[in-house]
Amino acid sequence: MATHQNGTSSTCIEEPIELQDVSSYLSRPEDAKIAGSRTSLSLSDTQNKDPVENLPSPTTQAAAKLEQWNHPRSNLYKTMASFWSFIVMGANDAAYGALIPYLQEYYHLSFIVISLVFLSPLVGYTASALLNNSIHLKYGQRGVALIAPTCHLIAYIVIAVHPPYPVLVVIFMLAGFGNGLADAAWNAWIGNMANPNEILGFLHAFYGLGAVLSPLIATTMITKGSKLPWYTFYYVMISLAAIELLTSSTAFWRSTGAVFRAENPRTSNTKDHRMKEALIRLPHARVTWLCALFLLGYVGIEVALGGWIVKFMLEVRDGGQFESGMTATGFWMGITVGRIVLGFVTPRLGEKRAIAIYLPLTMALELIFWLVPQFYVSAVAVSLQGFFLGPLFPAAIVAATKLLPRHLHVGAIGFAAAFGGSGAAIFPFAVGAIAEARGVQVLQPIILALLGVILGLWLALPRIHGKKE
């Protein structure tokens, strides 16, 4: 249509307009999306394959796909159930440190033999790392919600009857399997939500809360009042695990295998080999293994410090029984507060930069802990170490969700979390084995060396941009 001006009047003259055939451009779904996009997008924008680069606004469709922790309503119940599950896991892991001196006395064992209670869960963690993806594909999150708490419940009932020590070592494998399975599942699920740093910070803060309460309750039961035997603490753990089974199974009952497969489809029509893709095929395998090794070292540091700090303070810093037990509480309290507070700081700094700051600060505090032979200085230093160690696990999970495609999240993150969880078995056992010959003071140089190793692994990760879809 053309418009001609003539004096004070205008005349519209219709002329034929030639329409170009664009059907060939709409033959593929991705081209249809480009054709339907805003006209202000340039050709170079549409050629960019990265959806995060193309859609930077938080109001775009990609961001809308992310689940909220409180929407739909069922997610609120699932999130609360996950939080409770992490309280149980934290209480489980932190109990070792508080109970080791009393287990050693009760069973008349050496350092290296008593350290088997740290090593035996490794079998459970390894099994959960290998089976996590298969359980999700077949039974969904409902399967995890039933199996993990049941493993906890059976293990704690057996421990509460204080069986012979070899039985104790074997039953801790079952507790390790439950921990590894729940750890992997709920980390992968929450790590893929909106605001993952903050929500994962709270998730792991509840782990820290369980770890704070566990040595506090155990130490108080054993050293104060009626001075109960060590195994009575596991009556408390039986109650926690029973509540976990009830809350998890109820919240995740509708999250079946069919639901999981529908929400996490493969991006191609080839046979479903997600674990092979995550662990063997580059570039995704590089991210998976770096995150897994980072978490292996991190969890090893966390549980070795929390597990041997009481023994260290008793023997090397000459502390009293109750005061030494409280240093473990201070360490786990530092982790809990760090995960909540720094969970809001980390996304503003960026995960890569934030952890590159937190780790050197932790190493400096470790040097103070090691080289200043004062009980109260050591107690404060280990609490501050916990504060800066706190956000490391959540940040690694968020980094993995940003560096890996969605269909690999449960497999890769689940493997990394469960593989990392085995650090709770390997390194505390190694400390105990070396302490048998050299004394428990070997804790400090081992922790410092591990901090240096995981800093190197973290810096080897690719640059972190946004979540991959």
PDB file of C-alpha atoms in Angstrom, residues 209-402:
ATOM      1  CA  LEU A 209      21.913 -28.532  62.310  1.00  0.00           C
ATOM      2  CA  GLY A 210      21.743 -32.319  62.671  1.00  0.00           C
ATOM      3  CA  ALA A 211      25.522 -32.368  63.028  1.00  0.00           C
ATOM      4  CA  VAL A 212      25.371 -29.684  65.736  1.00  0.00           C
ATOM      5  CA  LEU A 213      22.676 -31.434  67.772  1.00  0.00           C
ATOM      6  CA  SER A 214      24.116 -34.935  67.429  1.00  0.00           C
ATOM      7  CA  PRO A 215      27.423 -34.529  69.358  1.00  0.00           C
ATOM      8  CA  LEU A 216      25.703 -32.150  71.787  1.00  0.00           C
ATOM      9  CA  ILE A 217      23.005 -34.706  72.664  1.00  0.00           C
ATOM     10  CA  ALA A 218      25.415 -37.662  72.628  1.00  0.00           C
ATOM     11  CA  THR A 219      28.034 -35.903  74.795  1.00  0.00           C
ATOM     12  CA  THR A 220      25.403 -34.705  77.264  1.00  0.00           C
ATOM     13  CA  MET A 221      23.815 -38.167  77.549  1.00  0.00           C
ATOM     14  CA  ILE A 222      27.190 -39.830  78.147  1.00  0.00           C
ATOM     15  CA  THR A 223      29.019 -37.297  80.365  1.00  0.00           C
ATOM     16  CA  LYS A 224      26.251 -35.519  82.283  1.00  0.00           C
ATOM     17  CA  GLY A 225      23.351 -36.589  84.501  1.00  0.00           C
ATOM     18  CA  SER A 226      22.923 -40.329  84.734  1.00  0.00           C
ATOM     19  CA  LYS A 227      25.863 -40.980  82.337  1.00  0.00           C
ATOM     20  CA  LEU A 228      24.066 -43.316  79.954  1.00  0.00           C
ATOM     21  CA  PRO A 229      25.976 -45.855  77.816  1.00  0.00           C
ATOM     22  CA  TRP A 230      26.945 -44.698  74.295  1.00  0.00           C
ATOM     23  CA  TYR A 231      24.390 -46.845  72.441  1.00  0.00           C
ATOM     24  CA  THR A 232      21.381 -45.168  74.086  1.00  0.00           C
ATOM     25  CA  PHE A 233      22.017 -42.234  71.747  1.00  0.00           C
ATOM     26  CA  TYR A 234      20.794 -44.436  68.875  1.00  0.00           C
ATOM     27  CA  TYR A 235      17.300 -44.521  70.366  1.00  0.00           C
ATOM     28  CA  VAL A 236      17.212 -40.842  69.413  1.00  0.00           C
ATOM     29  CA  MET A 237      18.408 -41.745  65.898  1.00  0.00           C
ATOM     30  CA  ILE A 238      15.672 -44.406  65.571  1.00  0.00           C
ATOM     31  CA  SER A 239      13.051 -41.730  66.279  1.00  0.00           C
ATOM     32  CA  LEU A 240      14.585 -39.354  63.710  1.00  0.00           C
ATOM     33  CA  ALA A 241      14.710 -42.077  61.036  1.00  0.00           C
ATOM     34  CA  ALA A 242      11.087 -43.105  61.677  1.00  0.00           C
ATOM     35  CA  ILE A 243       9.971 -39.500  61.127  1.00  0.00           C
ATOM     36  CA  GLU A 244      12.139 -39.365  57.979  1.00  0.00           C
ATOM     37  CA  LEU A 245      10.431 -42.454  56.542  1.00  0.00           C
ATOM     38  CA  LEU A 246       6.996 -40.973  57.217  1.00  0.00           C
ATOM     39  CA  THR A 247       7.684 -37.478  55.834  1.00  0.00           C
ATOM     40  CA  SER A 248       9.723 -38.523  52.775  1.00  0.00           C
ATOM     41  CA  SER A 249       7.374 -41.283  51.611  1.00  0.00           C
ATOM     42  CA  THR A 250       4.324 -39.034  52.029  1.00  0.00           C
ATOM     43  CA  ALA A 251       5.841 -36.014  50.255  1.00  0.00           C
ATOM     44  CA  PHE A 252       7.328 -37.953  47.305  1.00  0.00           C
ATOM     45  CA  TRP A 253       4.647 -40.645  46.931  1.00  0.00           C
ATOM     46  CA  ARG A 254       3.441 -39.349  43.554  1.00  0.00           C
ATOM     47  CA  SER A 255       6.988 -38.860  42.200  1.00  0.00           C
ATOM     48  CA  THR A 256       7.176 -42.224  40.427  1.00  0.00           C
ATOM     49  CA  GLY A 257       9.622 -43.462  37.815  1.00  0.00           C
ATOM     50  CA  ALA A 258       7.223 -42.538  35.017  1.00  0.00           C
ATOM     51  CA  VAL A 259       7.009 -38.959  36.327  1.00  0.00           C
ATOM     52  CA  PHE A 260      10.793 -38.720  36.555  1.00  0.00           C
ATOM     53  CA  ARG A 261      11.319 -40.021  33.001  1.00  0.00           C
ATOM     54  CA  ALA A 262       8.757 -37.543  31.664  1.00  0.00           C
ATOM     55  CA  GLU A 263      10.385 -34.592  33.455  1.00  0.00           C
ATOM     56  CA  ASN A 264      13.947 -35.578  32.504  1.00  0.00           C
ATOM     57  CA  PRO A 265      13.818 -36.842  28.905  1.00  0.00           C
ATOM     58  CA  ARG A 266      16.891 -37.632  26.862  1.00  0.00           C
ATOM     59  CA  THR A 267      17.836 -34.990  24.316  1.00  0.00           C
ATOM     60  CA  SER A 268      18.236 -37.635  21.602  1.00  0.00           C
ATOM     61  CA  ASN A 269      16.487 -40.827  20.547  1.00  0.00           C
ATOM     62  CA  THR A 270      19.515 -43.035  21.212  1.00  0.00           C
ATOM     63  CA  LYS A 271      19.518 -45.669  23.929  1.00  0.00           C
ATOM     64  CA  ASP A 272      19.521 -44.186  27.408  1.00  0.00           C
ATOM     65  CA  HIS A 273      23.150 -44.289  28.630  1.00  0.00           C
ATOM     66  CA  ARG A 274      23.160 -41.255  30.887  1.00  0.00           C
ATOM     67  CA  MET A 275      25.770 -42.579  33.304  1.00  0.00           C
ATOM     68  CA  LYS A 276      28.171 -43.430  30.459  1.00  0.00           C
ATOM     69  CA  GLU A 277      27.669 -39.971  28.997  1.00  0.00           C
ATOM     70  CA  ALA A 278      28.289 -38.343  32.386  1.00  0.00           C
ATOM     71  CA  LEU A 279      31.336 -40.424  33.365  1.00  0.00           C
ATOM     72  CA  ILE A 280      33.116 -41.294  30.109  1.00  0.00           C
ATOM     73  CA  ARG A 281      32.229 -38.914  27.279  1.00  0.00           C
ATOM     74  CA  LEU A 282      33.959 -35.548  27.151  1.00  0.00           C
ATOM     75  CA  PRO A 283      33.362 -32.694  27.873  1.00  0.00           C
ATOM     76  CA  HIS A 284      30.711 -33.705  30.434  1.00  0.00           C
ATOM     77  CA  ALA A 285      32.905 -36.382  32.034  1.00  0.00           C
ATOM     78  CA  ARG A 286      35.512 -33.760  32.911  1.00  0.00           C
ATOM     79  CA  VAL A 287      32.968 -31.722  34.877  1.00  0.00           C
ATOM     80  CA  THR A 288      31.508 -34.805  36.584  1.00  0.00           C
ATOM     81  CA  TRP A 289      34.863 -36.141  37.756  1.00  0.00           C
ATOM     82  CA  LEU A 290      36.240 -32.776  38.860  1.00  0.00           C
ATOM     83  CA  CYS A 291      33.105 -32.146  40.931  1.00  0.00           C
ATOM     84  CA  ALA A 292      33.190 -35.707  42.306  1.00  0.00           C
ATOM     85  CA  LEU A 293      36.856 -35.435  43.353  1.00  0.00           C
ATOM     86  CA  PHE A 294      36.282 -31.967  44.793  1.00  0.00           C
ATOM     87  CA  LEU A 295      33.384 -33.280  46.901  1.00  0.00           C
ATOM     88  CA  LEU A 296      35.408 -36.354  47.889  1.00  0.00           C
ATOM     89  CA  GLY A 297      38.099 -34.087  49.345  1.00  0.00           C
ATOM     90  CA  TYR A 298      35.635 -31.626  50.845  1.00  0.00           C
ATOM     91  CA  VAL A 299      33.510 -34.223  52.635  1.00  0.00           C
ATOM     92  CA  GLY A 300      36.688 -35.931  53.805  1.00  0.00           C
ATOM     93  CA  ILE A 301      37.878 -32.656  55.359  1.00  0.00           C
ATOM     94  CA  GLU A 302      34.492 -31.973  56.938  1.00  0.00           C
ATOM     95  CA  VAL A 303      34.029 -35.400  58.533  1.00  0.00           C
ATOM     96  CA  ALA A 304      37.708 -35.902  59.453  1.00  0.00           C
ATOM     97  CA  LEU A 305      37.738 -32.577  61.291  1.00  0.00           C
ATOM     98  CA  GLY A 306      34.341 -33.154  62.878  1.00  0.00           C
ATOM     99  CA  GLY A 307      35.165 -36.788  63.638  1.00  0.00           C
ATOM    100  CA  TRP A 308      38.620 -36.415  65.195  1.00  0.00           C
ATOM    101  CA  ILE A 309      38.399 -32.942  66.749  1.00  0.00           C
ATOM    102  CA  VAL A 310      37.143 -34.282  70.092  1.00  0.00           C
ATOM    103  CA  LYS A 311      40.003 -36.780  70.350  1.00  0.00           C
ATOM    104  CA  PHE A 312      42.490 -34.092  69.266  1.00  0.00           C
ATOM    105  CA  MET A 313      41.274 -31.593  71.865  1.00  0.00           C
ATOM    106  CA  LEU A 314      41.337 -34.258  74.603  1.00  0.00           C
ATOM    107  CA  GLU A 315      44.831 -35.562  73.890  1.00  0.00           C
ATOM    108  CA  VAL A 316      46.734 -32.691  72.241  1.00  0.00           C
ATOM    109  CA  ARG A 317      45.075 -29.608  73.775  1.00  0.00           C
ATOM    110  CA  ASP A 318      44.422 -31.288  77.180  1.00  0.00           C
ATOM    111  CA  GLY A 319      40.740 -30.299  77.237  1.00  0.00           C
ATOM    112  CA  GLY A 320      38.046 -31.713  79.496  1.00  0.00           C
ATOM    113  CA  GLN A 321      35.550 -34.261  78.184  1.00  0.00           C
ATOM    114  CA  PHE A 322      32.568 -31.915  77.942  1.00  0.00           C
ATOM    115  CA  GLU A 323      34.591 -28.915  76.660  1.00  0.00           C
ATOM    116  CA  SER A 324      36.261 -31.063  73.991  1.00  0.00           C
ATOM    117  CA  GLY A 325      32.870 -32.422  72.927  1.00  0.00           C
ATOM    118  CA  MET A 326      31.617 -28.873  72.549  1.00  0.00           C
ATOM    119  CA  THR A 327      34.390 -28.015  70.054  1.00  0.00           C
ATOM    120  CA  ALA A 328      32.765 -30.498  67.650  1.00  0.00           C
ATOM    121  CA  THR A 329      29.461 -28.681  68.226  1.00  0.00           C
ATOM    122  CA  GLY A 330      31.200 -25.352  67.498  1.00  0.00           C
ATOM    123  CA  PHE A 331      32.636 -26.703  64.240  1.00  0.00           C
ATOM    124  CA  TRP A 332      29.271 -27.968  62.980  1.00  0.00           C
ATOM    125  CA  MET A 333      27.599 -24.759  64.144  1.00  0.00           C
ATOM    126  CA  GLY A 334      30.102 -22.814  62.020  1.00  0.00           C
ATOM    127  CA  ILE A 335      29.199 -24.963  59.001  1.00  0.00           C
ATOM    128  CA  THR A 336      25.474 -24.392  59.589  1.00  0.00           C
ATOM    129  CA  VAL A 337      25.756 -20.615  59.906  1.00  0.00           C
ATOM    130  CA  GLY A 338      28.176 -20.427  56.963  1.00  0.00           C
ATOM    131  CA  ARG A 339      25.760 -22.255  54.701  1.00  0.00           C
ATOM    132  CA  ILE A 340      22.925 -19.890  55.526  1.00  0.00           C
ATOM    133  CA  VAL A 341      24.881 -16.599  55.508  1.00  0.00           C
ATOM    134  CA  LEU A 342      27.328 -17.296  52.673  1.00  0.00           C
ATOM    135  CA  GLY A 343      24.560 -18.963  50.651  1.00  0.00           C
ATOM    136  CA  PHE A 344      23.394 -15.412  49.877  1.00  0.00           C
ATOM    137  CA  VAL A 345      26.926 -14.083  49.285  1.00  0.00           C
ATOM    138  CA  THR A 346      28.161 -16.841  46.931  1.00  0.00           C
ATOM    139  CA  PRO A 347      25.781 -16.174  43.973  1.00  0.00           C
ATOM    140  CA  ARG A 348      26.651 -12.468  44.082  1.00  0.00           C
ATOM    141  CA  LEU A 349      30.374 -13.157  43.876  1.00  0.00           C
ATOM    142  CA  GLY A 350      29.908 -16.087  41.483  1.00  0.00           C
ATOM    143  CA  GLU A 351      30.592 -19.671  42.540  1.00  0.00           C
ATOM    144  CA  LYS A 352      34.087 -19.842  41.006  1.00  0.00           C
ATOM    145  CA  ARG A 353      35.338 -16.652  42.633  1.00  0.00           C
ATOM    146  CA  ALA A 354      33.608 -17.202  45.981  1.00  0.00           C
ATOM    147  CA  ILE A 355      35.125 -20.628  46.633  1.00  0.00           C
ATOM    148  CA  ALA A 356      38.522 -19.369  45.452  1.00  0.00           C
ATOM    149  CA  ILE A 357      38.244 -16.843  48.326  1.00  0.00           C
ATOM    150  CA  TYR A 358      36.773 -19.130  50.998  1.00  0.00           C
ATOM    151  CA  LEU A 359      39.381 -21.899  50.631  1.00  0.00           C
ATOM    152  CA  PRO A 360      42.520 -19.759  51.230  1.00  0.00           C
ATOM    153  CA  LEU A 361      40.803 -18.235  54.288  1.00  0.00           C
ATOM    154  CA  THR A 362      40.106 -21.760  55.582  1.00  0.00           C
ATOM    155  CA  MET A 363      43.756 -22.701  55.000  1.00  0.00           C
ATOM    156  CA  ALA A 364      44.913 -19.673  57.007  1.00  0.00           C
ATOM    157  CA  LEU A 365      42.614 -20.674  59.885  1.00  0.00           C
ATOM    158  CA  GLU A 366      43.929 -24.233  59.680  1.00  0.00           C
ATOM    159  CA  LEU A 367      47.475 -22.931  60.152  1.00  0.00           C
ATOM    160  CA  ILE A 368      46.341 -21.019  63.260  1.00  0.00           C
ATOM    161  CA  PHE A 369      44.591 -24.134  64.566  1.00  0.00           C
ATOM    162  CA  TRP A 370      47.733 -26.201  64.005  1.00  0.00           C
ATOM    163  CA  LEU A 371      50.472 -23.826  65.146  1.00  0.00           C
ATOM    164  CA  VAL A 372      48.906 -22.018  68.141  1.00  0.00           C
ATOM    165  CA  PRO A 373      48.773 -24.598  70.987  1.00  0.00           C
ATOM    166  CA  GLN A 374      45.958 -22.988  72.980  1.00  0.00           C
ATOM    167  CA  PHE A 375      42.639 -24.749  73.633  1.00  0.00           C
ATOM    168  CA  TYR A 376      40.395 -21.712  73.137  1.00  0.00           C
ATOM    169  CA  VAL A 377      42.296 -20.460  70.061  1.00  0.00           C
ATOM    170  CA  SER A 378      41.885 -23.907  68.507  1.00  0.00           C
ATOM    171  CA  ALA A 379      38.181 -23.993  69.396  1.00  0.00           C
ATOM    172  CA  VAL A 380      37.546 -20.593  67.745  1.00  0.00           C
ATOM    173  CA  ALA A 381      39.714 -21.387  64.707  1.00  0.00           C
ATOM    174  CA  VAL A 382      37.905 -24.675  64.002  1.00  0.00           C
ATOM    175  CA  SER A 383      34.499 -22.946  64.299  1.00  0.00           C
ATOM    176  CA  LEU A 384      35.567 -20.299  61.765  1.00  0.00           C
ATOM    177  CA  GLN A 385      36.889 -23.042  59.499  1.00  0.00           C
ATOM    178  CA  GLY A 386      33.430 -24.558  59.583  1.00  0.00           C
ATOM    179  CA  PHE A 387      31.931 -21.179  58.619  1.00  0.00           C
ATOM    180  CA  PHE A 388      34.015 -20.900  55.422  1.00  0.00           C
ATOM    181  CA  LEU A 389      33.776 -24.615  54.589  1.00  0.00           C
ATOM    182  CA  GLY A 390      29.969 -24.501  54.831  1.00  0.00           C
ATOM    183  CA  PRO A 391      29.051 -23.221  51.337  1.00  0.00           C
ATOM    184  CA  LEU A 392      31.525 -25.438  49.433  1.00  0.00           C
ATOM    185  CA  PHE A 393      29.219 -28.431  48.891  1.00  0.00           C
ATOM    186  CA  PRO A 394      26.187 -26.375  47.728  1.00  0.00           C
ATOM    187  CA  ALA A 395      28.392 -24.288  45.408  1.00  0.00           C
ATOM    188  CA  ALA A 396      29.823 -27.420  43.755  1.00  0.00           C
ATOM    189  CA  ILE A 397      26.298 -28.755  43.112  1.00  0.00           C
ATOM    190  CA  VAL A 398      25.183 -25.436  41.593  1.00  0.00           C
ATOM    191  CA  ALA A 399      28.327 -25.331  39.425  1.00  0.00           C
ATOM    192  CA  ALA A 400      27.536 -28.819  38.108  1.00  0.00           C
ATOM    193  CA  THR A 401      23.938 -27.868  37.222  1.00  0.00           C
ATOM    194  CA  LYS A 402      25.261 -24.870  35.269  1.00  0.00           C
TER     195      LYS A 402
END
